[in-house]
N, CA, C and O of each residue as an XYZ file, in Angstrom:
484
protein
N       0.851     -1.184      0.000
C       0.000      0.000      0.000
C       0.895      1.244      0.000
O       1.869      1.319      0.748
N       0.557      2.198     -0.831
C       1.305      3.446     -0.930
C       0.408      4.593     -0.499
O      -0.773      4.635     -0.843
N       0.972      5.512      0.247
C       0.222      6.704      0.669
C       1.050      7.947      0.429
O       2.267      7.948      0.611
N       0.364      9.018      0.013
C       0.946     10.351     -0.030
C       0.182     11.188      0.987
O      -1.040     11.309      0.909
N       0.901     11.758      1.932
C       0.254     12.517      2.995
C       0.805     13.938      3.003
O       1.997     14.160      3.210
N      -0.103     14.906      2.769
C       0.281     16.312      2.777
C       0.131     16.906      4.175
O      -0.665     16.433      4.986
N       0.905     17.939      4.434
C       0.797     18.682      5.682
C       1.252     20.110      5.443
O       1.899     20.409      4.440
N       0.905     20.996      6.384
C       1.393     22.364      6.321
C       0.384     23.396      5.872
O       0.686     24.590      5.858
N      -0.809     22.960      5.503
C      -1.816     23.929      5.092
C      -2.341     24.718      6.279
O      -2.034     24.418      7.433
N      -3.139     25.733      5.971
C      -3.717     26.531      7.043
C      -4.197     27.866      6.553
O      -4.332     28.100      5.352
N      -4.457     28.751      7.513
C      -4.925     30.102      7.232
C      -3.758     31.069      7.350
O      -3.019     31.048      8.334
N      -3.597     31.916      6.338
C      -2.513     32.888      6.343
C      -3.015     34.193      5.755
O      -3.906     34.199      4.905
N      -2.443     35.295      6.209
C      -2.836     36.589      5.673
C      -2.180     36.846      4.325
O      -1.120     36.292      4.035
N      -2.798     37.680      3.503
C      -2.166     38.040      2.221
C      -0.756     38.585      2.453
O      -0.517     39.375      3.366
N       0.169     38.142      1.602
C       1.564     38.516      1.748
C       2.363     37.571      2.602
O       3.589     37.665      2.656
N       1.685     36.655      3.273
C       2.348     35.707      4.147
C       2.916     34.508      3.410
O       2.870     34.432      2.182
N       3.456     33.570      4.186
C       4.103     32.389      3.626
C       3.590     31.115      4.296
O       3.174     31.122      5.454
N       3.632     30.040      3.544
C       3.358     28.701      4.062
C       4.297     27.731      3.366
O       4.736     27.958      2.239
N       4.592     26.646      4.067
C       5.406     25.579      3.471
C       4.616     24.283      3.558
O       4.316     23.796      4.648
N       4.281     23.727      2.389
C       3.586     22.450      2.322
C       4.601     21.325      2.181
O       5.639     21.474      1.537
N       4.275     20.207      2.792
C       5.107     19.020      2.662
C       4.248     17.829      2.278
O       3.065     17.770      2.611
N       4.848     16.889      1.580
C       4.161     15.659      1.189
C       5.146     14.512      1.362
O       6.254     14.536      0.826
N       4.727     13.521      2.109
C       5.574     12.363      2.348
C       4.939     11.130      1.733
O       3.773     10.825      1.984
N       5.707     10.432      0.934
C       5.250      9.179      0.339
C       5.748      8.026      1.190
O       6.913      7.989      1.584
N       4.863      7.092      1.469
C       5.234      5.949      2.298
C       4.658      4.664      1.726
O       3.729      4.686      0.920
N       5.220      3.562      2.153
C       4.776      2.263      1.668
C       5.923      1.543      0.994
O       7.088      1.903      1.162
N       5.586      0.543      0.246
C       6.593     -0.285     -0.404
C       7.028      0.340     -1.732
O       6.704     -0.148     -2.815
N       7.778      1.444     -1.601
C       8.176      2.236     -2.764
C       9.573      1.847     -3.212
O      10.507      1.784     -2.411
N       9.698      1.587     -4.501
C      11.013      1.281     -5.064
C      11.680      2.552     -5.577
O      12.867      2.780     -5.344
N      10.910      3.371     -6.272
C      11.470      4.579     -6.863
C      10.350      5.567     -7.139
O       9.217      5.179     -7.427
N      10.684      6.861     -7.046
C       9.731      7.917     -7.384
C      10.297      8.737     -8.521
O      11.433      9.206     -8.458
N       9.501      8.909     -9.562
C       9.924      9.707    -10.701
C       9.481     11.150    -10.469
O       9.944     11.777     -9.517
N       8.627     11.679    -11.281
C       8.198     13.065    -11.119
C       7.263     13.224     -9.928
O       6.493     12.323     -9.594
N       7.349     14.393     -9.294
C       6.430     14.768     -8.223
C       5.893     16.162     -8.533
O       6.555     16.956     -9.201
N       4.709     16.446     -8.050
C       4.111     17.739     -8.384
C       3.090     18.142     -7.338
O       2.626     17.326     -6.540
N       2.755     19.414     -7.365
C       1.685     19.979     -6.553
C       0.615     20.529     -7.500
O       0.918     21.166     -8.509
N      -0.618     20.268     -7.150
C      -1.772     20.769     -7.878
C      -2.684     21.456     -6.864
O      -2.546     21.266     -5.655
N      -3.602     22.243     -7.370
C      -4.576     22.866     -6.476
C      -5.928     22.962     -7.151
O      -6.044     23.000     -8.376
N      -6.951     22.998     -6.304
C      -8.319     23.132     -6.805
C      -9.073     24.105     -5.920
O      -9.270     23.862     -4.729
N      -9.489     25.202     -6.514
C     -10.290     26.195     -5.817
C     -11.765     25.871     -6.000
O     -12.120     25.183     -6.958
N     -12.631     26.342     -5.116
C     -14.060     26.055     -5.234
C     -14.601     26.480     -6.595
O     -14.386     27.607     -7.040
N     -15.304     25.559     -7.245
C     -15.919     25.863     -8.527
C     -14.966     25.868     -9.702
O     -15.364     26.197    -10.820
N     -13.703     25.504     -9.467
C     -12.718     25.518    -10.543
C     -12.115     24.131    -10.734
O     -12.216     23.268     -9.862
N     -11.493     23.935    -11.879
C     -10.833     22.667    -12.153
C      -9.488     22.603    -11.429
O      -8.876     23.630    -11.134
N      -9.046     21.390    -11.153
C      -7.733     21.203    -10.557
C      -6.671     21.649    -11.570
O      -6.770     21.364    -12.764
N      -5.656     22.355    -11.063
C      -4.613     22.850    -11.943
C      -3.230     22.524    -11.397
O      -3.031     22.413    -10.187
N      -2.285     22.372    -12.309
C      -0.906     22.121    -11.922
C      -0.285     23.400    -11.390
O      -0.404     24.456    -12.011
N       0.371     23.311    -10.252
C       1.040     24.460     -9.649
C       2.539     24.393     -9.902
O       3.142     25.362    -10.365
N       3.135     23.253     -9.599
C       4.583     23.102     -9.750
C       4.920     21.636     -9.937
O       4.224     20.749     -9.444
N       6.015     21.402    -10.668
C       6.412     20.048    -11.050
C       7.918     19.931    -10.881
O       8.660     20.869    -11.173
N       8.366     18.767    -10.405
C       9.807     18.569    -10.248
C      10.156     17.142    -10.646
O       9.493     16.192    -10.228
N      11.196     17.000    -11.452
C      11.650     15.684    -11.862
C      12.552     15.081    -10.782
O      12.926     15.750     -9.819
N      12.887     13.818    -10.963
C      13.783     13.182    -10.011
C      15.133     13.895     -9.970
O      15.799     13.940     -8.936
N      15.518     14.447    -11.111
C      16.777     15.175    -11.185
C      16.672     16.625    -10.772
O      17.628     17.386    -10.921
N      15.491     17.027    -10.243
C      15.271     18.366     -9.675
C      15.066     19.458    -10.709
O      15.210     20.636    -10.382
N      14.738     19.112    -11.935
C      14.294     20.127    -12.892
C      12.869     20.528    -12.537
O      12.036     19.676    -12.230
N      12.592     21.835    -12.581
C      11.310     22.328    -12.109
C      10.564     23.108    -13.174
O      11.156     23.667    -14.097
N       9.241     23.130    -13.019
C       8.368     23.956    -13.840
C       7.261     24.495    -12.960
O       6.834     23.836    -12.012
N       6.794     25.696    -13.273
C       5.781     26.352    -12.463
C       4.671     26.922    -13.333
O       4.895     27.301    -14.483
N       3.468     26.976    -12.764
C       2.401     27.719    -13.399
C       2.775     29.198    -13.399
O       3.432     29.688    -12.480
N       2.347     29.892    -14.436
C       2.705     31.291    -14.545
C       2.243     32.128    -13.369
O       2.902     33.098    -12.996
N       1.112     31.759    -12.783
C       0.532     32.533    -11.694
C       1.331     32.450    -10.390
O       1.147     33.276     -9.496
N       2.220     31.451    -10.280
C       2.985     31.288     -9.037
C       4.476     31.462     -9.240
O       5.237     31.457     -8.273
N       4.899     31.615    -10.471
C       6.324     31.710    -10.761
C       6.925     32.918    -10.033
O       6.378     34.020    -10.075
N       8.039     32.691     -9.378
C       8.689     33.754     -8.610
C       8.206     33.856     -7.180
O       8.828     34.534     -6.363
N       7.102     33.192     -6.865
C       6.566     33.226     -5.490
C       6.650     31.862     -4.809
O       6.865     31.781     -3.600
N       6.480     30.793     -5.584
C       6.487     29.437     -5.036
C       7.764     28.721     -5.458
O       8.305     28.972     -6.535
N       8.237     27.829     -4.596
C       9.408     27.016     -4.902
C       9.134     25.566     -4.518
O       8.789     25.270     -3.374
N       9.293     24.668     -5.487
C       9.131     23.246     -5.220
C      10.505     22.618     -5.021
O      11.465     22.973     -5.704
N      10.589     21.687     -4.083
C      11.842     20.980     -3.830
C      11.505     19.564     -3.384
O      10.361     19.266     -3.041
N      12.509     18.697     -3.393
C      12.261     17.310     -2.997
C      13.497     16.739     -2.321
O      14.615     17.216     -2.519
N      13.269     15.712     -1.523
C      14.330     14.961     -0.888
C      14.144     13.510     -1.308
O      13.274     12.817     -0.781
N      14.940     13.054     -2.237
C      14.762     11.704     -2.773
C      15.021     10.636     -1.713
O      14.408      9.569     -1.747
N      15.906     10.908     -0.789
C      16.217      9.926      0.253
C      15.048      9.734      1.213
O      14.879      8.659      1.788
N      14.238     10.785      1.383
C      13.110     10.723      2.325
C      11.769     10.588      1.619
O      10.728     10.544      2.274
N      11.781     10.522      0.294
C      10.528     10.413     -0.482
C       9.564     11.544     -0.141
O       8.369     11.321      0.052
N      10.095     12.746     -0.071
C       9.265     13.894      0.253
C       9.380     14.976     -0.816
O      10.383     15.074     -1.523
N       8.340     15.775     -0.915
C       8.327     16.948     -1.792
C       7.723     18.092     -0.999
O       6.803     17.905     -0.203
N       8.261     19.281     -1.232
C       7.816     20.462     -0.499
C       7.410     21.563     -1.461
O       7.842     21.601     -2.613
N       6.567     22.461     -0.959
C       6.192     23.643     -1.730
C       6.277     24.842     -0.797
O       5.450     25.000      0.101
N       7.280     25.684     -1.015
C       7.409     26.917     -0.267
C       6.613     27.993     -0.988
O       6.877     28.300     -2.151
N       5.641     28.560     -0.294
C       4.754     29.540     -0.898
C       4.944     30.879     -0.197
O       4.668     31.017      0.995
N       5.414     31.848     -0.946
C       5.641     33.193     -0.417
C       4.726     34.197     -1.109
O       4.156     33.912     -2.162
N       4.597     35.359     -0.511
C       3.774     36.434     -1.079
C       2.396     35.917     -1.488
O       1.924     36.166     -2.597
N       1.780     35.208     -0.588
C       0.493     34.575     -0.892
C      -0.594     35.605     -1.145
O      -0.626     36.671     -0.531
N      -1.487     35.255     -2.069
C      -2.599     36.112     -2.458
C      -3.912     35.375     -2.187
O      -3.939     34.154     -2.036
N      -4.984     36.138     -2.130
C      -6.295     35.526     -1.904
C      -6.605     34.480     -2.975
O      -7.243     33.467     -2.689
N      -6.166     34.720     -4.178
C      -6.448     33.783     -5.266
C      -5.649     32.488     -5.185
O      -5.863     31.582     -5.990
N      -4.737     32.388     -4.231
C      -4.035     31.131     -3.993
C      -4.851     30.190     -3.102
O      -4.471     29.037     -2.896
N      -5.960     30.682     -2.584
C      -6.814     29.852     -1.738
C      -7.336     28.654     -2.518
O      -7.943     28.808     -3.578
N      -7.095     27.467     -1.988
C      -7.483     26.225     -2.668
C      -7.107     25.040     -1.794
O      -6.426     25.181     -0.778
N      -7.566     23.879     -2.212
C      -7.039     22.638     -1.656
C      -5.837     22.238     -2.505
O      -5.929     22.162     -3.730
N      -4.719     21.987     -1.847
C      -3.481     21.641     -2.546
C      -3.234     20.134     -2.436
O      -3.301     19.550     -1.355
N      -2.950     19.533     -3.578
C      -2.759     18.097     -3.667
C      -1.342     17.761     -4.130
O      -0.785     18.406     -5.018
N      -0.794     16.759     -3.516
C       0.493     16.208     -3.916
C       0.248     15.068     -4.908
O      -0.726     14.324     -4.796
N       1.149     14.950     -5.874
C       1.039     13.903     -6.886
C       2.416     13.315     -7.158
O       3.418     14.030     -7.146
N       2.460     12.005     -7.403
C       3.752     11.375     -7.671
C       3.592     10.202     -8.616
O       2.609      9.462     -8.555
N       4.571     10.043     -9.488
C       4.690      8.852    -10.327
C       5.701      7.944     -9.645
O       6.882      8.278     -9.544
N       5.235      6.806     -9.182
C       6.154      5.974     -8.424
C       6.015      4.506     -8.772
O       4.985      4.038     -9.258
N       7.109      3.802     -8.499
C       7.178      2.367     -8.737
C       7.048      1.670     -7.394
O       7.872      1.848     -6.496
N       6.004      0.879     -7.279
C       5.751      0.151     -6.030
C       6.344     -1.237     -6.121
O       6.365     -1.845     -7.191
N       6.815     -1.726     -5.016
C       7.359     -3.075     -4.976
C       6.328     -4.069     -5.478
O       5.180     -4.064     -5.032
N       6.739     -4.921     -6.406
C       5.838     -5.912     -6.960
C       5.090     -5.457     -8.193
O       4.411     -6.254     -8.840
N       5.208     -4.172     -8.527
C       4.538     -3.640     -9.718
C       5.470     -3.715    -10.924
O       6.688     -3.826    -10.788
N       4.868     -3.651    -12.095
C       5.650     -3.769    -13.317
C       5.971     -2.415    -13.948
O       6.752     -2.342    -14.897
N       5.384     -1.368    -13.437
C       5.643     -0.059    -14.000
C       5.244      1.048    -13.044
O       4.640      0.803    -12.000
N       5.594      2.268    -13.420
C       5.269      3.426    -12.603
C       3.760      3.691    -12.657
O       3.125      3.541    -13.701
N       3.211      4.082    -11.521
C       1.795      4.448    -11.441
C       1.670      5.812    -10.774
O       2.573      6.255    -10.065
N       0.556      6.462    -11.009
C       0.334      7.816    -10.510
C      -0.514      7.778     -9.242
O      -1.537      7.096     -9.186
N      -0.080      8.512     -8.234
C      -0.773      8.533     -6.952
C      -1.045      9.979     -6.529
O      -0.282     10.891     -6.845
N      -2.154     10.159     -5.806
C      -2.549     11.459     -5.269
C      -2.622     11.399     -3.745
O      -2.947     10.367     -3.158
N      -2.313     12.530     -3.126
C      -2.578     12.687     -1.717
C      -4.018     13.106     -1.488
O      -4.781     13.292     -2.436
N      -4.389     13.255     -0.210
C      -5.770     13.574      0.129
C      -6.056     15.069      0.091
O      -7.216     15.478      0.123
N      -5.026     15.874      0.026
C      -5.193     17.324     -0.076
C      -5.071     18.025      1.261
O      -5.375     17.456      2.309
N      -4.618     19.274      1.207
C      -4.537     20.112      2.389
C      -5.045     21.511      2.019
O      -4.698     22.052      0.969
N      -5.861     22.077      2.889
C      -6.500     23.363      2.602
C      -5.539     24.511      2.883
O      -4.904     24.568      3.936
N      -5.447     25.414      1.929
C      -4.721     26.675      2.107
C      -5.717     27.806      1.908
O      -6.360     27.909      0.863
N      -5.835     28.648      2.917
C      -6.744     29.786      2.853
C      -5.954     31.061      3.096
O      -5.287     31.210      4.119
N      -6.040     31.978      2.139
C      -5.345     33.258      2.250
C      -6.407     34.342      2.430
O      -7.167     34.652      1.513
N      -6.434     34.895      3.614
C      -7.482     35.868      3.939
C      -7.043     36.742      5.105
O      -6.299     36.311      5.986
N      -7.521     37.973      5.085
C      -7.242     38.881      6.198
C      -8.383     38.851      7.205
O      -8.333     39.551      8.216
């Protein structure tokens, strides 16, 4: 069984910062790409940031320069440092990973349960 568990969400004022973390656990052999997505009420889920195993990164235009994605391959974790937060960043943030599970024949895609981020004064 594989689990992705996010943490670090909460309520923050505009201009503030939050750091999200996601830990993958279970019988994991290897993790390829990892990413953060978000879904605001009434909107579709969107990609926020993506990082390869080799630490190449990509960001949505709306967060570029404010958010930073990073990962620790030894700990099977991915983080999202969010600075200069705006009200429009309010959403449920989801962790995603392409990983190879012990006993599987190929990489599969997994989602975390999500963590709420609310930016409000």
